PDB file of C-alpha atoms in Angstrom:
ATOM      1  CA  UNK A  48     -86.929 -82.948  19.489  1.00 36.00           C
ATOM      2  CA  UNK A  49     -85.111 -80.181  21.511  1.00 36.00           C
ATOM      3  CA  UNK A  50     -85.872 -78.483  24.737  1.00 33.00           C
ATOM      4  CA  UNK A  51     -88.191 -75.909  22.979  1.00 34.00           C
ATOM      5  CA  UNK A  52     -91.010 -78.573  22.632  1.00 34.00           C
ATOM      6  CA  UNK A  53     -89.856 -80.951  25.349  1.00 39.00           C
ATOM      7  CA  UNK A  54     -92.354 -81.622  28.253  1.00 35.00           C
ATOM      8  CA  UNK A  55     -90.378 -80.699  31.234  1.00 37.00           C
ATOM      9  CA  UNK A  56     -92.482 -82.525  33.809  1.00 35.00           C
ATOM     10  CA  UNK A  57     -93.550 -81.028  37.071  1.00 33.00           C
ATOM     11  CA  UNK A  58     -90.310 -79.907  38.485  1.00 35.00           C
ATOM     12  CA  UNK A  59     -89.607 -76.294  39.860  1.00 36.00           C
ATOM     13  CA  UNK A  60     -88.662 -73.609  37.260  1.00 34.00           C
ATOM     14  CA  UNK A  61     -86.640 -74.901  34.371  1.00 40.00           C
ATOM     15  CA  UNK A  62     -83.511 -73.150  33.151  1.00 34.00           C
ATOM     16  CA  UNK A  63     -84.805 -70.799  30.452  1.00 32.00           C
ATOM     17  CA  UNK A  64     -83.313 -70.779  27.016  1.00 34.00           C
ATOM     18  CA  UNK A  65     -81.656 -67.572  25.778  1.00 31.00           C
ATOM     19  CA  UNK A  66     -82.544 -66.285  22.388  1.00 30.00           C
ATOM     20  CA  UNK A  67     -78.870 -66.544  21.518  1.00 32.00           C
ATOM     21  CA  UNK A  68     -76.937 -69.311  23.390  1.00 32.00           C
ATOM     22  CA  UNK A  69     -73.582 -67.864  22.782  1.00 32.00           C
ATOM     23  CA  UNK A  70     -71.871 -65.826  25.291  1.00 35.00           C
ATOM     24  CA  UNK A  71     -69.090 -63.426  24.296  1.00 35.00           C
ATOM     25  CA  UNK A  72     -65.523 -64.754  24.911  1.00 36.00           C
ATOM     26  CA  UNK A  73     -64.121 -63.426  28.100  1.00 38.00           C
ATOM     27  CA  UNK A  74     -60.978 -61.206  27.400  1.00 35.00           C
ATOM     28  CA  UNK A  75     -57.822 -62.988  28.307  1.00 37.00           C
ATOM     29  CA  UNK A  76     -55.690 -61.547  31.019  1.00 34.00           C
ATOM     30  CA  UNK A  77     -52.072 -62.030  31.959  1.00 33.00           C
ATOM     31  CA  UNK A  78     -52.561 -64.232  35.023  1.00 39.00           C
ATOM     32  CA  UNK A  79     -54.450 -66.726  33.125  1.00 38.00           C
ATOM     33  CA  UNK A  80     -51.901 -66.907  30.295  1.00 33.00           C
ATOM     34  CA  UNK A  81     -49.206 -67.287  32.770  1.00 38.00           C
ATOM     35  CA  UNK A  82     -51.115 -70.414  34.120  1.00 39.00           C
ATOM     36  CA  UNK A  83     -51.274 -71.813  30.639  1.00 38.00           C
ATOM     37  CA  UNK A  84     -47.563 -71.427  30.090  1.00 36.00           C
ATOM     38  CA  UNK A  85     -46.688 -72.839  33.425  1.00 38.00           C
ATOM     39  CA  UNK A  86     -48.949 -75.888  33.115  1.00 41.00           C
ATOM     40  CA  UNK A  87     -48.680 -77.023  29.431  1.00 38.00           C
ATOM     41  CA  UNK A  88     -45.637 -78.849  28.234  1.00 35.00           C
ATOM     42  CA  UNK A  89     -46.522 -78.796  24.579  1.00 33.00           C
ATOM     43  CA  UNK A  90     -49.008 -77.610  22.077  1.00 37.00           C
ATOM     44  CA  UNK A  91     -52.229 -79.453  21.803  1.00 38.00           C
ATOM     45  CA  UNK A  92     -52.111 -79.336  18.194  1.00 41.00           C
ATOM     46  CA  UNK A  93     -49.292 -81.893  18.353  1.00 40.00           C
ATOM     47  CA  UNK A  94     -51.510 -84.301  20.245  1.00 40.00           C
ATOM     48  CA  UNK A  95     -54.868 -83.717  18.506  1.00 41.00           C
ATOM     49  CA  UNK A  96     -54.711 -86.717  15.976  1.00 37.00           C
ATOM     50  CA  UNK A  97     -53.559 -89.199  18.612  1.00 36.00           C
ATOM     51  CA  UNK A  98     -56.306 -88.240  21.118  1.00 36.00           C
ATOM     52  CA  UNK A  99     -58.909 -87.806  18.131  1.00 33.00           C
ATOM     53  CA  UNK A 100     -60.419 -84.642  19.502  1.00 38.00           C
ATOM     54  CA  UNK A 101     -61.631 -81.606  17.494  1.00 37.00           C
ATOM     55  CA  UNK A 102     -63.875 -78.506  17.640  1.00 42.00           C
ATOM     56  CA  UNK A 103     -65.767 -79.234  14.392  1.00 35.00           C
ATOM     57  CA  UNK A 104     -69.203 -79.579  16.118  1.00 36.00           C
ATOM     58  CA  UNK A 105     -68.907 -76.276  17.844  1.00 37.00           C
ATOM     59  CA  UNK A 106     -70.783 -73.345  16.314  1.00 36.00           C
ATOM     60  CA  UNK A 107     -69.030 -69.962  16.514  1.00 34.00           C
ATOM     61  CA  UNK A 108     -70.760 -66.609  16.110  1.00 38.00           C
ATOM     62  CA  UNK A 109     -69.367 -64.044  13.660  1.00 34.00           C
ATOM     63  CA  UNK A 110     -68.169 -61.893  16.661  1.00 37.00           C
ATOM     64  CA  UNK A 111     -65.648 -64.657  17.711  1.00 38.00           C
ATOM     65  CA  UNK A 112     -62.672 -65.366  15.498  1.00 35.00           C
ATOM     66  CA  UNK A 113     -62.169 -68.969  14.285  1.00 43.00           C
ATOM     67  CA  UNK A 114     -58.813 -69.149  15.862  1.00 47.00           C
ATOM     68  CA  UNK A 115     -60.447 -69.355  19.333  1.00 44.00           C
ATOM     69  CA  UNK A 116     -61.107 -73.097  18.869  1.00 50.00           C
ATOM     70  CA  UNK A 117     -57.606 -73.820  17.587  1.00 62.00           C
ATOM     71  CA  UNK A 118     -55.896 -72.086  20.567  1.00 80.00           C
ATOM     72  CA  UNK A 119     -56.311 -74.840  23.037  1.00 90.00           C
ATOM     73  CA  UNK A 120     -53.279 -76.492  24.596  1.00 91.00           C
ATOM     74  CA  UNK A 121     -53.379 -79.938  26.166  1.00 88.00           C
ATOM     75  CA  UNK A 122     -51.168 -82.306  27.889  1.00 91.00           C
ATOM     76  CA  UNK A 123     -51.153 -85.475  29.978  1.00 94.00           C
ATOM     77  CA  UNK A 124     -50.068 -85.038  33.524  1.00 95.00           C
ATOM     78  CA  UNK A 125     -50.150 -86.889  36.853  1.00 95.00           C
ATOM     79  CA  UNK A 126     -51.531 -85.742  40.219  1.00 95.00           C
ATOM     80  CA  UNK A 127     -49.901 -87.032  43.399  1.00 91.00           C
ATOM     81  CA  UNK A 128     -52.159 -87.548  46.456  1.00 86.00           C
ATOM     82  CA  UNK A 129     -50.842 -89.318  49.565  1.00 83.00           C
ATOM     83  CA  UNK A 130     -48.532 -91.566  47.614  1.00 83.00           C
ATOM     84  CA  UNK A 131     -51.004 -92.447  44.819  1.00 86.00           C
ATOM     85  CA  UNK A 132     -50.773 -91.061  41.284  1.00 93.00           C
ATOM     86  CA  UNK A 133     -53.852 -89.877  39.439  1.00 96.00           C
ATOM     87  CA  UNK A 134     -53.314 -89.640  35.674  1.00 96.00           C
ATOM     88  CA  UNK A 135     -55.172 -86.856  34.018  1.00 97.00           C
ATOM     89  CA  UNK A 136     -55.632 -84.643  30.793  1.00 96.00           C
ATOM     90  CA  UNK A 137     -55.520 -80.883  31.042  1.00 96.00           C
ATOM     91  CA  UNK A 138     -57.029 -78.735  28.335  1.00 95.00           C
ATOM     92  CA  UNK A 139     -56.514 -74.973  28.583  1.00 94.00           C
ATOM     93  CA  UNK A 140     -57.786 -72.068  26.390  1.00 92.00           C
ATOM     94  CA  UNK A 141     -54.938 -69.820  25.301  1.00 85.00           C
ATOM     95  CA  UNK A 142     -56.251 -66.623  23.558  1.00 82.00           C
ATOM     96  CA  UNK A 143     -59.495 -66.448  25.385  1.00 86.00           C
ATOM     97  CA  UNK A 144     -58.608 -67.983  28.688  1.00 91.00           C
ATOM     98  CA  UNK A 145     -61.006 -66.707  31.430  1.00 92.00           C
ATOM     99  CA  UNK A 146     -59.026 -67.928  34.359  1.00 93.00           C
ATOM    100  CA  UNK A 147     -61.656 -70.521  35.544  1.00 95.00           C
ATOM    101  CA  UNK A 148     -61.198 -74.216  36.021  1.00 97.00           C
ATOM    102  CA  UNK A 149     -63.526 -77.010  35.211  1.00 97.00           C
ATOM    103  CA  UNK A 150     -63.383 -80.589  36.458  1.00 98.00           C
ATOM    104  CA  UNK A 151     -64.759 -83.101  33.959  1.00 98.00           C
ATOM    105  CA  UNK A 152     -65.856 -86.570  35.212  1.00 97.00           C
ATOM    106  CA  UNK A 153     -66.077 -89.163  32.595  1.00 95.00           C
ATOM    107  CA  UNK A 154     -68.446 -91.920  31.965  1.00 93.00           C
ATOM    108  CA  UNK A 155     -67.342 -95.670  32.607  1.00 93.00           C
ATOM    109  CA  UNK A 156     -65.010 -95.585  29.522  1.00 94.00           C
ATOM    110  CA  UNK A 157     -62.725 -93.341  31.287  1.00 93.00           C
ATOM    111  CA  UNK A 158     -60.700 -90.143  30.882  1.00 95.00           C
ATOM    112  CA  UNK A 159     -58.926 -91.235  27.817  1.00 92.00           C
ATOM    113  CA  UNK A 160     -62.037 -92.087  25.760  1.00 92.00           C
ATOM    114  CA  UNK A 161     -62.288 -89.957  22.701  1.00 91.00           C
ATOM    115  CA  UNK A 162     -65.945 -88.747  23.402  1.00 91.00           C
ATOM    116  CA  UNK A 163     -64.769 -87.459  26.732  1.00 93.00           C
ATOM    117  CA  UNK A 164     -61.558 -85.757  25.367  1.00 92.00           C
ATOM    118  CA  UNK A 165     -63.560 -84.261  22.534  1.00 91.00           C
ATOM    119  CA  UNK A 166     -66.102 -82.722  24.798  1.00 94.00           C
ATOM    120  CA  UNK A 167     -63.308 -81.321  27.171  1.00 95.00           C
ATOM    121  CA  UNK A 168     -61.650 -79.769  24.236  1.00 93.00           C
ATOM    122  CA  UNK A 169     -64.954 -78.057  23.227  1.00 92.00           C
ATOM    123  CA  UNK A 170     -65.420 -76.605  26.758  1.00 95.00           C
ATOM    124  CA  UNK A 171     -61.889 -75.397  26.724  1.00 95.00           C
ATOM    125  CA  UNK A 172     -62.543 -73.692  23.402  1.00 92.00           C
ATOM    126  CA  UNK A 173     -64.958 -71.494  25.427  1.00 93.00           C
ATOM    127  CA  UNK A 174     -62.154 -70.087  27.609  1.00 94.00           C
ATOM    128  CA  UNK A 175     -61.821 -72.678  30.424  1.00 95.00           C
ATOM    129  CA  UNK A 176     -59.121 -74.817  31.859  1.00 96.00           C
ATOM    130  CA  UNK A 177     -60.590 -78.266  31.860  1.00 97.00           C
ATOM    131  CA  UNK A 178     -58.938 -81.104  34.020  1.00 97.00           C
ATOM    132  CA  UNK A 179     -60.183 -84.664  33.190  1.00 97.00           C
ATOM    133  CA  UNK A 180     -58.879 -87.183  35.925  1.00 97.00           C
ATOM    134  CA  UNK A 181     -58.800 -90.816  35.757  1.00 96.00           C
ATOM    135  CA  UNK A 182     -61.614 -91.856  37.983  1.00 95.00           C
ATOM    136  CA  UNK A 183     -60.930 -95.555  37.712  1.00 93.00           C
ATOM    137  CA  UNK A 184     -57.190 -95.901  38.737  1.00 88.00           C
ATOM    138  CA  UNK A 185     -56.347 -97.397  35.272  1.00 90.00           C
ATOM    139  CA  UNK A 186     -59.177 -99.791  35.113  1.00 91.00           C
ATOM    140  CA  UNK A 187     -61.926 -98.064  33.014  1.00 92.00           C
ATOM    141  CA  UNK A 188     -64.649-100.248  31.459  1.00 91.00           C
ATOM    142  CA  UNK A 189     -63.733-101.582  28.061  1.00 92.00           C
ATOM    143  CA  UNK A 190     -66.312-102.062  25.317  1.00 87.00           C
ATOM    144  CA  UNK A 191     -65.052-105.491  24.529  1.00 89.00           C
ATOM    145  CA  UNK A 192     -65.923-106.769  28.077  1.00 92.00           C
ATOM    146  CA  UNK A 193     -69.040-108.860  28.473  1.00 94.00           C
ATOM    147  CA  UNK A 194     -71.997-106.783  29.659  1.00 90.00           C
ATOM    148  CA  UNK A 195     -72.503-109.560  32.211  1.00 94.00           C
ATOM    149  CA  UNK A 196     -69.528-108.397  34.121  1.00 94.00           C
ATOM    150  CA  UNK A 197     -70.480-104.739  34.413  1.00 92.00           C
ATOM    151  CA  UNK A 198     -72.009-104.886  37.810  1.00 93.00           C
ATOM    152  CA  UNK A 199     -68.900-106.623  39.236  1.00 94.00           C
ATOM    153  CA  UNK A 200     -66.715-104.176  37.710  1.00 90.00           C
ATOM    154  CA  UNK A 201     -68.786-101.311  39.203  1.00 92.00           C
ATOM    155  CA  UNK A 202     -68.586-102.882  42.687  1.00 93.00           C
ATOM    156  CA  UNK A 203     -64.788-102.561  42.574  1.00 93.00           C
ATOM    157  CA  UNK A 204     -64.900 -99.004  41.956  1.00 91.00           C
ATOM    158  CA  UNK A 205     -64.718 -97.860  45.732  1.00 91.00           C
ATOM    159  CA  UNK A 206     -66.596 -94.658  46.359  1.00 90.00           C
ATOM    160  CA  UNK A 207     -64.060 -93.382  48.816  1.00 93.00           C
ATOM    161  CA  UNK A 208     -61.073 -93.890  46.278  1.00 92.00           C
ATOM    162  CA  UNK A 209     -62.996 -91.994  43.653  1.00 93.00           C
ATOM    163  CA  UNK A 210     -64.175 -89.297  46.002  1.00 95.00           C
ATOM    164  CA  UNK A 211     -60.531 -88.806  47.183  1.00 95.00           C
ATOM    165  CA  UNK A 212     -59.140 -88.680  43.607  1.00 95.00           C
ATOM    166  CA  UNK A 213     -61.878 -86.118  42.519  1.00 96.00           C
ATOM    167  CA  UNK A 214     -61.123 -83.806  45.377  1.00 96.00           C
ATOM    168  CA  UNK A 215     -57.348 -84.309  44.876  1.00 96.00           C
ATOM    169  CA  UNK A 216     -57.907 -83.207  41.398  1.00 97.00           C
ATOM    170  CA  UNK A 217     -59.956 -80.163  42.415  1.00 97.00           C
ATOM    171  CA  UNK A 218     -57.146 -79.102  44.869  1.00 95.00           C
ATOM    172  CA  UNK A 219     -54.528 -79.440  42.136  1.00 96.00           C
ATOM    173  CA  UNK A 220     -56.236 -77.187  39.511  1.00 96.00           C
ATOM    174  CA  UNK A 221     -57.357 -74.820  42.413  1.00 95.00           C
ATOM    175  CA  UNK A 222     -53.717 -74.522  43.601  1.00 94.00           C
ATOM    176  CA  UNK A 223     -52.494 -74.107  39.996  1.00 93.00           C
ATOM    177  CA  UNK A 224     -54.821 -71.284  39.439  1.00 92.00           C
ATOM    178  CA  UNK A 225     -54.024 -69.656  42.816  1.00 92.00           C
ATOM    179  CA  UNK A 226     -50.253 -69.744  41.895  1.00 91.00           C
ATOM    180  CA  UNK A 227     -51.240 -67.662  39.035  1.00 88.00           C
ATOM    181  CA  UNK A 228     -53.099 -65.183  41.200  1.00 87.00           C
ATOM    182  CA  UNK A 229     -56.603 -66.482  40.317  1.00 87.00           C
ATOM    183  CA  UNK A 230     -59.109 -67.371  43.057  1.00 80.00           C
ATOM    184  CA  UNK A 231     -62.203 -68.304  40.911  1.00 84.00           C
ATOM    185  CA  UNK A 232     -64.376 -71.242  42.055  1.00 92.00           C
ATOM    186  CA  UNK A 233     -64.385 -74.282  39.922  1.00 97.00           C
ATOM    187  CA  UNK A 234     -67.155 -75.760  37.842  1.00 97.00           C
ATOM    188  CA  UNK A 235     -67.774 -79.500  37.673  1.00 98.00           C
ATOM    189  CA  UNK A 236     -69.381 -81.407  34.821  1.00 98.00           C
ATOM    190  CA  UNK A 237     -70.132 -85.238  34.551  1.00 96.00           C
ATOM    191  CA  UNK A 238     -71.654 -87.699  32.046  1.00 95.00           C
ATOM    192  CA  UNK A 239     -73.421 -90.923  33.050  1.00 94.00           C
ATOM    193  CA  UNK A 240     -71.482 -92.595  35.862  1.00 94.00           C
ATOM    194  CA  UNK A 241     -69.485 -89.324  36.331  1.00 95.00           C
ATOM    195  CA  UNK A 242     -72.791 -87.352  36.209  1.00 95.00           C
ATOM    196  CA  UNK A 243     -73.901 -89.204  39.290  1.00 95.00           C
ATOM    197  CA  UNK A 244     -70.656 -88.500  41.095  1.00 96.00           C
ATOM    198  CA  UNK A 245     -71.211 -84.752  40.409  1.00 97.00           C
ATOM    199  CA  UNK A 246     -74.121 -84.786  42.737  1.00 97.00           C
ATOM    200  CA  UNK A 247     -72.222 -86.811  45.384  1.00 96.00           C
ATOM    201  CA  UNK A 248     -69.169 -84.453  45.197  1.00 97.00           C
ATOM    202  CA  UNK A 249     -70.839 -81.073  45.357  1.00 97.00           C
ATOM    203  CA  UNK A 250     -72.915 -82.446  48.362  1.00 96.00           C
ATOM    204  CA  UNK A 251     -69.718 -83.187  50.135  1.00 96.00           C
ATOM    205  CA  UNK A 252     -67.922 -79.961  49.044  1.00 96.00           C
ATOM    206  CA  UNK A 253     -67.097 -78.635  52.622  1.00 83.00           C
ATOM    207  CA  UNK A 254     -64.173 -76.719  51.274  1.00 80.00           C
ATOM    208  CA  UNK A 255     -66.254 -74.983  48.579  1.00 90.00           C
ATOM    209  CA  UNK A 256     -64.170 -75.702  45.596  1.00 95.00           C
ATOM    210  CA  UNK A 257     -67.013 -75.713  43.317  1.00 97.00           C
ATOM    211  CA  UNK A 258     -69.324 -72.770  42.288  1.00 95.00           C
ATOM    212  CA  UNK A 259     -71.547 -74.511  39.749  1.00 96.00           C
ATOM    213  CA  UNK A 260     -72.397 -78.070  38.587  1.00 97.00           C
ATOM    214  CA  UNK A 261     -73.745 -79.870  35.498  1.00 98.00           C
ATOM    215  CA  UNK A 262     -74.823 -83.503  35.526  1.00 96.00           C
ATOM    216  CA  UNK A 263     -75.675 -85.100  32.085  1.00 95.00           C
ATOM    217  CA  UNK A 264     -77.989 -88.148  32.475  1.00 93.00           C
ATOM    218  CA  UNK A 265     -76.247 -89.160  35.866  1.00 91.00           C
ATOM    219  CA  UNK A 266     -76.514 -92.772  36.778  1.00 92.00           C
ATOM    220  CA  UNK A 267     -76.646 -94.386  40.290  1.00 93.00           C
ATOM    221  CA  UNK A 268     -77.826 -91.047  41.722  1.00 93.00           C
ATOM    222  CA  UNK A 269     -78.372 -90.703  45.500  1.00 93.00           C
ATOM    223  CA  UNK A 270     -81.036 -87.994  45.633  1.00 95.00           C
ATOM    224  CA  UNK A 271     -81.040 -88.009  49.366  1.00 95.00           C
ATOM    225  CA  UNK A 272     -78.002 -85.799  49.448  1.00 96.00           C
ATOM    226  CA  UNK A 273     -79.516 -83.019  47.360  1.00 95.00           C
ATOM    227  CA  UNK A 274     -80.413 -80.955  50.443  1.00 94.00           C
ATOM    228  CA  UNK A 275     -76.669 -80.555  51.205  1.00 95.00           C
ATOM    229  CA  UNK A 276     -75.882 -79.007  47.894  1.00 96.00           C
ATOM    230  CA  UNK A 277     -75.066 -75.385  48.153  1.00 94.00           C
ATOM    231  CA  UNK A 278     -74.389 -74.517  44.465  1.00 95.00           C
ATOM    232  CA  UNK A 279     -76.518 -74.153  41.415  1.00 96.00           C
ATOM    233  CA  UNK A 280     -76.867 -77.681  39.746  1.00 97.00           C
ATOM    234  CA  UNK A 281     -78.142 -78.220  36.215  1.00 97.00           C
ATOM    235  CA  UNK A 282     -79.485 -81.699  35.418  1.00 97.00           C
ATOM    236  CA  UNK A 283     -79.843 -82.671  31.737  1.00 94.00           C
ATOM    237  CA  UNK A 284     -81.426 -85.932  30.513  1.00 92.00           C
ATOM    238  CA  UNK A 285     -83.726 -87.460  27.869  1.00 92.00           C
ATOM    239  CA  UNK A 286     -87.183 -88.804  28.451  1.00 91.00           C
ATOM    240  CA  UNK A 287     -86.192 -92.218  27.061  1.00 91.00           C
ATOM    241  CA  UNK A 288     -83.232 -92.502  29.227  1.00 91.00           C
ATOM    242  CA  UNK A 289     -83.801 -95.601  31.476  1.00 90.00           C
ATOM    243  CA  UNK A 290     -80.510 -95.074  33.291  1.00 90.00           C
ATOM    244  CA  UNK A 291     -81.465 -91.613  34.469  1.00 92.00           C
ATOM    245  CA  UNK A 292     -85.121 -91.518  35.372  1.00 91.00           C
ATOM    246  CA  UNK A 293     -86.749 -88.258  35.354  1.00 93.00           C
ATOM    247  CA  UNK A 294     -88.435 -89.181  38.693  1.00 92.00           C
ATOM    248  CA  UNK A 295     -84.945 -89.469  40.354  1.00 92.00           C
ATOM    249  CA  UNK A 296     -84.136 -85.890  39.158  1.00 95.00           C
ATOM    250  CA  UNK A 297     -87.462 -84.600  40.358  1.00 94.00           C
ATOM    251  CA  UNK A 298     -86.563 -85.922  43.781  1.00 95.00           C
ATOM    252  CA  UNK A 299     -83.468 -83.662  43.779  1.00 96.00           C
ATOM    253  CA  UNK A 300     -85.414 -80.536  42.786  1.00 95.00           C
ATOM    254  CA  UNK A 301     -87.859 -81.193  45.511  1.00 95.00           C
ATOM    255  CA  UNK A 302     -85.043 -81.229  48.040  1.00 95.00           C
ATOM    256  CA  UNK A 303     -83.046 -78.330  46.592  1.00 95.00           C
ATOM    257  CA  UNK A 304     -84.369 -75.204  45.004  1.00 93.00           C
ATOM    258  CA  UNK A 305     -81.080 -74.469  43.164  1.00 92.00           C
ATOM    259  CA  UNK A 306     -81.380 -77.618  41.183  1.00 96.00           C
ATOM    260  CA  UNK A 307     -82.841 -77.365  37.588  1.00 96.00           C
ATOM    261  CA  UNK A 308     -83.756 -79.923  35.142  1.00 96.00           C
ATOM    262  CA  UNK A 309     -83.764 -79.919  31.392  1.00 94.00           C
ATOM    263  CA  UNK A 310     -85.483 -82.884  29.496  1.00 93.00           C
ATOM    264  CA  UNK A 311     -85.205 -83.623  25.829  1.00 92.00           C
ATOM    265  CA  UNK A 312     -87.998 -85.490  24.125  1.00 90.00           C
ATOM    266  CA  UNK A 313     -87.076 -88.741  22.366  1.00 89.00           C
ATOM    267  CA  UNK A 314     -83.561 -88.909  23.567  1.00 90.00           C
ATOM    268  CA  UNK A 315     -81.855 -91.636  25.357  1.00 84.00           C
ATOM    269  CA  UNK A 316     -78.600 -92.036  27.402  1.00 89.00           C
ATOM    270  CA  UNK A 317     -75.465 -90.388  26.278  1.00 86.00           C
ATOM    271  CA  UNK A 318     -76.927 -88.221  23.429  1.00 89.00           C
ATOM    272  CA  UNK A 319     -74.887 -85.068  24.330  1.00 91.00           C
ATOM    273  CA  UNK A 320     -71.361 -86.389  24.397  1.00 91.00           C
ATOM    274  CA  UNK A 321     -71.952 -89.341  22.151  1.00 87.00           C
ATOM    275  CA  UNK A 322     -74.308 -88.033  19.510  1.00 83.00           C
ATOM    276  CA  UNK A 323     -75.389 -90.466  16.882  1.00 77.00           C
ATOM    277  CA  UNK A 324     -75.154 -88.109  14.022  1.00 75.00           C
ATOM    278  CA  UNK A 325     -72.525 -85.465  13.070  1.00 74.00           C
ATOM    279  CA  UNK A 326     -75.130 -82.755  13.128  1.00 74.00           C
ATOM    280  CA  UNK A 327     -77.321 -83.205  16.141  1.00 85.00           C
ATOM    281  CA  UNK A 328     -79.317 -80.273  17.072  1.00 90.00           C
ATOM    282  CA  UNK A 329     -80.351 -81.597  20.677  1.00 90.00           C
ATOM    283  CA  UNK A 330     -76.616 -82.306  21.472  1.00 90.00           C
ATOM    284  CA  UNK A 331     -75.700 -78.839  20.324  1.00 91.00           C
ATOM    285  CA  UNK A 332     -78.665 -77.166  22.300  1.00 93.00           C
ATOM    286  CA  UNK A 333     -77.704 -79.008  25.473  1.00 93.00           C
ATOM    287  CA  UNK A 334     -74.111 -78.045  25.169  1.00 94.00           C
ATOM    288  CA  UNK A 335     -75.226 -74.382  24.703  1.00 94.00           C
ATOM    289  CA  UNK A 336     -77.426 -74.564  27.781  1.00 96.00           C
ATOM    290  CA  UNK A 337     -74.483 -75.876  29.807  1.00 96.00           C
ATOM    291  CA  UNK A 338     -72.261 -73.177  28.387  1.00 95.00           C
ATOM    292  CA  UNK A 339     -74.726 -70.497  29.524  1.00 95.00           C
ATOM    293  CA  UNK A 340     -75.068 -72.205  32.925  1.00 96.00           C
ATOM    294  CA  UNK A 341     -71.314 -72.196  33.636  1.00 96.00           C
ATOM    295  CA  UNK A 342     -71.050 -68.691  32.360  1.00 95.00           C
ATOM    296  CA  UNK A 343     -73.758 -67.405  34.637  1.00 95.00           C
ATOM    297  CA  UNK A 344     -72.674 -69.398  37.715  1.00 93.00           C
ATOM    298  CA  UNK A 345     -68.921 -69.057  37.412  1.00 94.00           C
ATOM    299  CA  UNK A 346     -68.052 -65.783  35.610  1.00 91.00           C
ATOM    300  CA  UNK A 347     -71.195 -63.491  36.159  1.00 86.00           C
ATOM    301  CA  UNK A 348     -71.513 -64.490  39.873  1.00 65.00           C
ATOM    302  CA  UNK A 349     -67.833 -64.021  40.820  1.00 59.00           C
TER     303      UNK A 349
END
């Protein structure tokens, strides 16, 4: 069941649903389009089949033309940081580009996994420039690996390396937007392992790259850093997710008034970006809540 009937525990005020989740598309302006032309090497439509992404799950109101979802460009790129190279995907809206960047942090399966690229594409459909960096330096977890080796693999993912890659990626997209005359703050989204890193990163964000954050069922969360977070943080999980206990999220909201929690009844780990059915009302509702949160935090609050 969705948020409408979900028991939302005892945390501070929860993000309220809008009667209509959809926000009008932001009118494109020349600076944003110049950024798209500068950064994209070729049309995303040429890459759609290879990376297996689509916009079919996204519901579009009558006021928005269907072409909006199709006008997303994408490319593979590399970001250089102190001699290291960070592979990434960049998805940018063309017709309805709002000039705002989003950093998307993947789960353990990496930036190239179709569930992550599909979600990034859907976010870009809403006008954003979405950068998905490789957090694992070419060594993401593979589904064919024995589960017994997972903890050993996670231990090899050094927090300092990951943090440096994330901030290097944030600087890159911030600089690209600045070169196009845009100074908007970035949003940051993460799933699972990446969701936990969202909390770490915005707590360390001394250069104030980010203006809003969304963590979907974050894992390995350090709630002690919550008091250092200076931007609105949305936390979404299911009440049957053992990897993201509601009590851990409650600890964050007790330390930070800007953090809000949304809990979906009967849902486990990964239900938003890896829905088990083609039509998943909870996954769609969670996406819409995220969309409104980003709109309010990044576009309305400029």
